[in-house]
Amino acid sequence: PGFHFLGGAAGAYSLAALAPVLPRLFRGPAAIVAVVVAAALLWEAGEWASDVWLGTHIQDSWFDTASDIVLGTTGALISVRWFSRPAP
């Protein structure tokens, strides 16, 4: 579980650090979180496809998939909130 939380936080932090060189559409906190959530959804879709077409058993249940996405989103939200605060 911690890996998904930290992955979301790291993704958001990385995008926030790259904000000056990103197109304006991807610079705001909401856009950063949306990109991280989209990446999590694509990853989970890849796991599902692997289970269906390759016979792997990566996904244990719908709860596992949902919790992975929620943890990644939470990490991204906290990271964006934390790093978008003005410096003291």
Tab-separated table of N, CA and C in Angstrom:
chain	number	residue	atom	x	y	z
A	1	PRO	N	0.807	-1.220	0.000
A	1	PRO	CA	0.000	0.000	0.000
A	1	PRO	C	0.839	1.268	0.000
A	2	GLY	N	1.929	1.259	0.767
A	2	GLY	CA	2.769	2.448	0.837
A	2	GLY	C	3.391	2.798	-0.495
A	3	PHE	N	3.674	1.776	-1.295
A	3	PHE	CA	4.282	2.008	-2.602
A	3	PHE	C	3.351	2.837	-3.492
A	4	HIS	N	2.080	2.539	-3.478
A	4	HIS	CA	1.132	3.276	-4.328
A	4	HIS	C	0.977	4.717	-3.842
A	5	PHE	N	0.925	4.903	-2.534
A	5	PHE	CA	0.838	6.249	-1.972
A	5	PHE	C	2.069	7.061	-2.359
A	6	LEU	N	3.252	6.477	-2.133
A	6	LEU	CA	4.490	7.183	-2.444
A	6	LEU	C	4.677	7.393	-3.942
A	7	GLY	N	4.184	6.446	-4.745
A	7	GLY	CA	4.259	6.615	-6.194
A	7	GLY	C	3.433	7.795	-6.665
A	8	GLY	N	2.235	7.940	-6.118
A	8	GLY	CA	1.400	9.095	-6.454
A	8	GLY	C	2.035	10.398	-6.014
A	9	ALA	N	2.624	10.383	-4.799
A	9	ALA	CA	3.289	11.587	-4.288
A	9	ALA	C	4.500	11.942	-5.143
A	10	ALA	N	5.288	10.946	-5.503
A	10	ALA	CA	6.484	11.195	-6.322
A	10	ALA	C	6.114	11.682	-7.721
A	11	GLY	N	5.066	11.101	-8.294
A	11	GLY	CA	4.620	11.547	-9.610
A	11	GLY	C	4.175	12.994	-9.599
A	12	ALA	N	3.405	13.365	-8.577
A	12	ALA	CA	2.932	14.749	-8.471
A	12	ALA	C	4.092	15.705	-8.225
A	13	TYR	N	5.016	15.300	-7.364
A	13	TYR	CA	6.181	16.142	-7.087
A	13	TYR	C	7.006	16.357	-8.360
A	14	SER	N	7.207	15.294	-9.109
A	14	SER	CA	7.987	15.397	-10.346
A	14	SER	C	7.318	16.317	-11.358
A	15	LEU	N	6.012	16.168	-11.508
A	15	LEU	CA	5.294	17.038	-12.445
A	15	LEU	C	5.319	18.488	-11.982
A	16	ALA	N	5.199	18.703	-10.673
A	16	ALA	CA	5.253	20.075	-10.151
A	16	ALA	C	6.630	20.681	-10.394
A	17	ALA	N	7.679	19.874	-10.258
A	17	ALA	CA	9.034	20.370	-10.503
A	17	ALA	C	9.248	20.698	-11.980
A	18	LEU	N	8.562	19.962	-12.855
A	18	LEU	CA	8.677	20.194	-14.298
A	18	LEU	C	7.713	21.264	-14.810
A	19	ALA	N	6.874	21.787	-13.946
A	19	ALA	CA	5.831	22.730	-14.366
A	19	ALA	C	6.332	23.868	-15.248
A	20	PRO	N	7.497	24.457	-14.965
A	20	PRO	CA	7.931	25.570	-15.822
A	20	PRO	C	8.135	25.195	-17.292
A	21	VAL	N	8.404	23.928	-17.584
A	21	VAL	CA	8.636	23.539	-18.975
A	21	VAL	C	7.458	22.792	-19.588
A	22	LEU	N	6.424	22.562	-18.801
A	22	LEU	CA	5.230	21.881	-19.311
A	22	LEU	C	4.304	22.878	-19.999
A	23	PRO	N	3.476	22.399	-20.924
A	23	PRO	CA	2.457	23.291	-21.489
A	23	PRO	C	1.562	23.833	-20.368
A	24	ARG	N	1.049	25.008	-20.553
A	24	ARG	CA	0.272	25.682	-19.512
A	24	ARG	C	-0.893	24.834	-18.991
A	25	LEU	N	-1.461	24.018	-19.839
A	25	LEU	CA	-2.591	23.174	-19.473
A	25	LEU	C	-2.246	22.221	-18.327
A	26	PHE	N	-0.988	21.815	-18.213
A	26	PHE	CA	-0.579	20.817	-17.223
A	26	PHE	C	0.125	21.401	-16.008
A	27	ARG	N	0.064	22.685	-15.791
A	27	ARG	CA	0.826	23.318	-14.716
A	27	ARG	C	0.102	23.413	-13.390
A	28	GLY	N	-1.210	23.473	-13.367
A	28	GLY	CA	-1.942	23.683	-12.122
A	28	GLY	C	-2.037	22.425	-11.272
A	29	PRO	N	-2.331	22.588	-9.985
A	29	PRO	CA	-2.447	21.444	-9.080
A	29	PRO	C	-3.480	20.414	-9.539
A	30	ALA	N	-4.636	20.872	-10.015
A	30	ALA	CA	-5.672	19.937	-10.464
A	30	ALA	C	-5.203	19.132	-11.672
A	31	ALA	N	-4.504	19.787	-12.581
A	31	ALA	CA	-3.994	19.092	-13.767
A	31	ALA	C	-2.931	18.073	-13.382
A	32	ILE	N	-2.095	18.425	-12.425
A	32	ILE	CA	-1.053	17.499	-11.975
A	32	ILE	C	-1.677	16.260	-11.362
A	33	VAL	N	-2.664	16.452	-10.499
A	33	VAL	CA	-3.348	15.300	-9.886
A	33	VAL	C	-4.060	14.484	-10.957
A	34	ALA	N	-4.671	15.141	-11.923
A	34	ALA	CA	-5.373	14.421	-12.993
A	34	ALA	C	-4.409	13.551	-13.803
A	35	VAL	N	-3.214	14.045	-14.075
A	35	VAL	CA	-2.226	13.257	-14.820
A	35	VAL	C	-1.793	12.041	-14.002
A	36	VAL	N	-1.593	12.222	-12.708
A	36	VAL	CA	-1.208	11.095	-11.846
A	36	VAL	C	-2.333	10.059	-11.786
A	37	VAL	N	-3.574	10.505	-11.665
A	37	VAL	CA	-4.714	9.578	-11.633
A	37	VAL	C	-4.826	8.845	-12.965
A	38	ALA	N	-4.644	9.554	-14.066
A	38	ALA	CA	-4.692	8.908	-15.384
A	38	ALA	C	-3.603	7.843	-15.509
A	39	ALA	N	-2.412	8.137	-14.999
A	39	ALA	CA	-1.328	7.151	-15.036
A	39	ALA	C	-1.688	5.925	-14.199
A	40	ALA	N	-2.295	6.138	-13.036
A	40	ALA	CA	-2.705	5.018	-12.186
A	40	ALA	C	-3.771	4.167	-12.882
A	41	LEU	N	-4.718	4.829	-13.526
A	41	LEU	CA	-5.769	4.092	-14.242
A	41	LEU	C	-5.187	3.275	-15.395
A	42	LEU	N	-4.256	3.868	-16.128
A	42	LEU	CA	-3.617	3.139	-17.226
A	42	LEU	C	-2.816	1.942	-16.702
A	43	TRP	N	-2.141	2.128	-15.588
A	43	TRP	CA	-1.375	1.033	-14.992
A	43	TRP	C	-2.304	-0.120	-14.595
A	44	GLU	N	-3.405	0.210	-13.942
A	44	GLU	CA	-4.353	-0.827	-13.519
A	44	GLU	C	-4.997	-1.507	-14.727
A	45	ALA	N	-5.246	-0.750	-15.775
A	45	ALA	CA	-5.777	-1.348	-17.002
A	45	ALA	C	-4.758	-2.310	-17.603
A	46	GLY	N	-3.489	-1.964	-17.525
A	46	GLY	CA	-2.441	-2.855	-17.994
A	46	GLY	C	-2.370	-4.137	-17.185
A	47	GLU	N	-2.545	-4.027	-15.885
A	47	GLU	CA	-2.573	-5.221	-15.035
A	47	GLU	C	-3.755	-6.116	-15.417
A	48	TRP	N	-4.911	-5.503	-15.631
A	48	TRP	CA	-6.096	-6.267	-16.023
A	48	TRP	C	-5.862	-6.971	-17.358
A	49	ALA	N	-5.322	-6.230	-18.319
A	49	ALA	CA	-5.059	-6.820	-19.643
A	49	ALA	C	-4.073	-7.981	-19.539
A	50	SER	N	-3.073	-7.824	-18.695
A	50	SER	CA	-2.115	-8.901	-18.488
A	50	SER	C	-2.789	-10.133	-17.891
A	51	ASP	N	-3.687	-9.913	-16.955
A	51	ASP	CA	-4.418	-11.041	-16.367
A	51	ASP	C	-5.276	-11.753	-17.404
A	52	VAL	N	-5.957	-10.980	-18.239
A	52	VAL	CA	-6.880	-11.553	-19.216
A	52	VAL	C	-6.130	-12.243	-20.354
A	53	TRP	N	-5.154	-11.572	-20.933
A	53	TRP	CA	-4.526	-12.085	-22.151
A	53	TRP	C	-3.290	-12.948	-21.911
A	54	LEU	N	-2.600	-12.734	-20.798
A	54	LEU	CA	-1.385	-13.494	-20.548
A	54	LEU	C	-1.539	-14.525	-19.435
A	55	GLY	N	-2.695	-14.498	-18.772
A	55	GLY	CA	-2.950	-15.465	-17.716
A	55	GLY	C	-2.218	-15.189	-16.416
A	56	THR	N	-1.720	-13.968	-16.247
A	56	THR	CA	-1.077	-13.618	-14.982
A	56	THR	C	-2.160	-13.408	-13.927
A	57	HIS	N	-1.762	-13.294	-12.708
A	57	HIS	CA	-2.717	-13.079	-11.612
A	57	HIS	C	-2.229	-11.904	-10.764
A	58	ILE	N	-2.071	-10.767	-11.417
A	58	ILE	CA	-1.555	-9.572	-10.756
A	58	ILE	C	-2.622	-8.942	-9.864
A	59	GLN	N	-3.842	-8.869	-10.364
A	59	GLN	CA	-4.923	-8.238	-9.604
A	59	GLN	C	-5.629	-9.289	-8.760
A	60	ASP	N	-5.641	-9.039	-7.463
A	60	ASP	CA	-6.299	-9.975	-6.559
A	60	ASP	C	-7.818	-9.812	-6.567
A	61	SER	N	-8.271	-8.564	-6.594
A	61	SER	CA	-9.711	-8.297	-6.495
A	61	SER	C	-9.981	-6.864	-6.933
A	62	TRP	N	-11.256	-6.527	-7.016
A	62	TRP	CA	-11.622	-5.148	-7.350
A	62	TRP	C	-11.180	-4.219	-6.234
A	63	PHE	N	-11.196	-4.722	-4.980
A	63	PHE	CA	-10.786	-3.895	-3.844
A	63	PHE	C	-9.302	-3.537	-3.949
A	64	ASP	N	-8.485	-4.482	-4.380
A	64	ASP	CA	-7.053	-4.234	-4.572
A	64	ASP	C	-6.843	-3.142	-5.611
A	65	THR	N	-7.555	-3.237	-6.714
A	65	THR	CA	-7.439	-2.243	-7.780
A	65	THR	C	-7.900	-0.871	-7.300
A	66	ALA	N	-9.054	-0.836	-6.653
A	66	ALA	CA	-9.590	0.442	-6.171
A	66	ALA	C	-8.682	1.065	-5.119
A	67	SER	N	-8.162	0.255	-4.206
A	67	SER	CA	-7.297	0.808	-3.162
A	67	SER	C	-5.984	1.324	-3.754
A	68	ASP	N	-5.463	0.661	-4.776
A	68	ASP	CA	-4.257	1.157	-5.441
A	68	ASP	C	-4.491	2.550	-6.018
A	69	ILE	N	-5.615	2.726	-6.671
A	69	ILE	CA	-5.927	4.018	-7.292
A	69	ILE	C	-6.177	5.085	-6.226
A	70	VAL	N	-6.903	4.734	-5.174
A	70	VAL	CA	-7.181	5.691	-4.094
A	70	VAL	C	-5.888	6.107	-3.397
A	71	LEU	N	-5.013	5.153	-3.114
A	71	LEU	CA	-3.750	5.489	-2.449
A	71	LEU	C	-2.867	6.378	-3.323
A	72	GLY	N	-2.782	6.081	-4.609
A	72	GLY	CA	-2.005	6.930	-5.510
A	72	GLY	C	-2.568	8.333	-5.612
A	73	THR	N	-3.885	8.423	-5.678
A	73	THR	CA	-4.546	9.733	-5.738
A	73	THR	C	-4.311	10.518	-4.457
A	74	THR	N	-4.418	9.846	-3.320
A	74	THR	CA	-4.192	10.504	-2.033
A	74	THR	C	-2.759	11.016	-1.936
A	75	GLY	N	-1.807	10.201	-2.358
A	75	GLY	CA	-0.415	10.653	-2.363
A	75	GLY	C	-0.213	11.873	-3.238
A	76	ALA	N	-0.852	11.879	-4.403
A	76	ALA	CA	-0.732	13.023	-5.311
A	76	ALA	C	-1.364	14.275	-4.701
A	77	LEU	N	-2.530	14.116	-4.097
A	77	LEU	CA	-3.214	15.266	-3.488
A	77	LEU	C	-2.388	15.871	-2.358
A	78	ILE	N	-1.856	15.024	-1.501
A	78	ILE	CA	-1.055	15.525	-0.377
A	78	ILE	C	0.229	16.173	-0.887
A	79	SER	N	0.858	15.562	-1.868
A	79	SER	CA	2.086	16.120	-2.425
A	79	SER	C	1.852	17.484	-3.058
A	80	VAL	N	0.795	17.591	-3.856
A	80	VAL	CA	0.487	18.879	-4.495
A	80	VAL	C	0.171	19.937	-3.454
A	81	ARG	N	-0.587	19.548	-2.443
A	81	ARG	CA	-0.941	20.502	-1.393
A	81	ARG	C	0.306	20.925	-0.624
A	82	TRP	N	1.139	19.984	-0.276
A	82	TRP	CA	2.331	20.265	0.514
A	82	TRP	C	3.320	21.156	-0.250
A	83	PHE	N	3.585	20.816	-1.496
A	83	PHE	CA	4.600	21.528	-2.254
A	83	PHE	C	4.089	22.783	-2.947
A	84	SER	N	2.791	23.041	-2.878
A	84	SER	CA	2.276	24.285	-3.480
A	84	SER	C	2.110	25.376	-2.431
A	85	ARG	N	2.455	25.063	-1.182
A	85	ARG	CA	2.390	26.093	-0.144
A	85	ARG	C	3.506	27.116	-0.351
A	86	PRO	N	3.234	28.357	-0.054
A	86	PRO	CA	4.292	29.367	-0.185
A	86	PRO	C	5.392	29.123	0.843
A	87	ALA	N	6.601	29.433	0.468
A	87	ALA	CA	7.745	29.280	1.389
A	87	ALA	C	7.625	30.275	2.531
A	88	PRO	N	8.043	29.878	3.732
A	88	PRO	CA	7.955	30.814	4.879
A	88	PRO	C	8.932	31.952	4.762
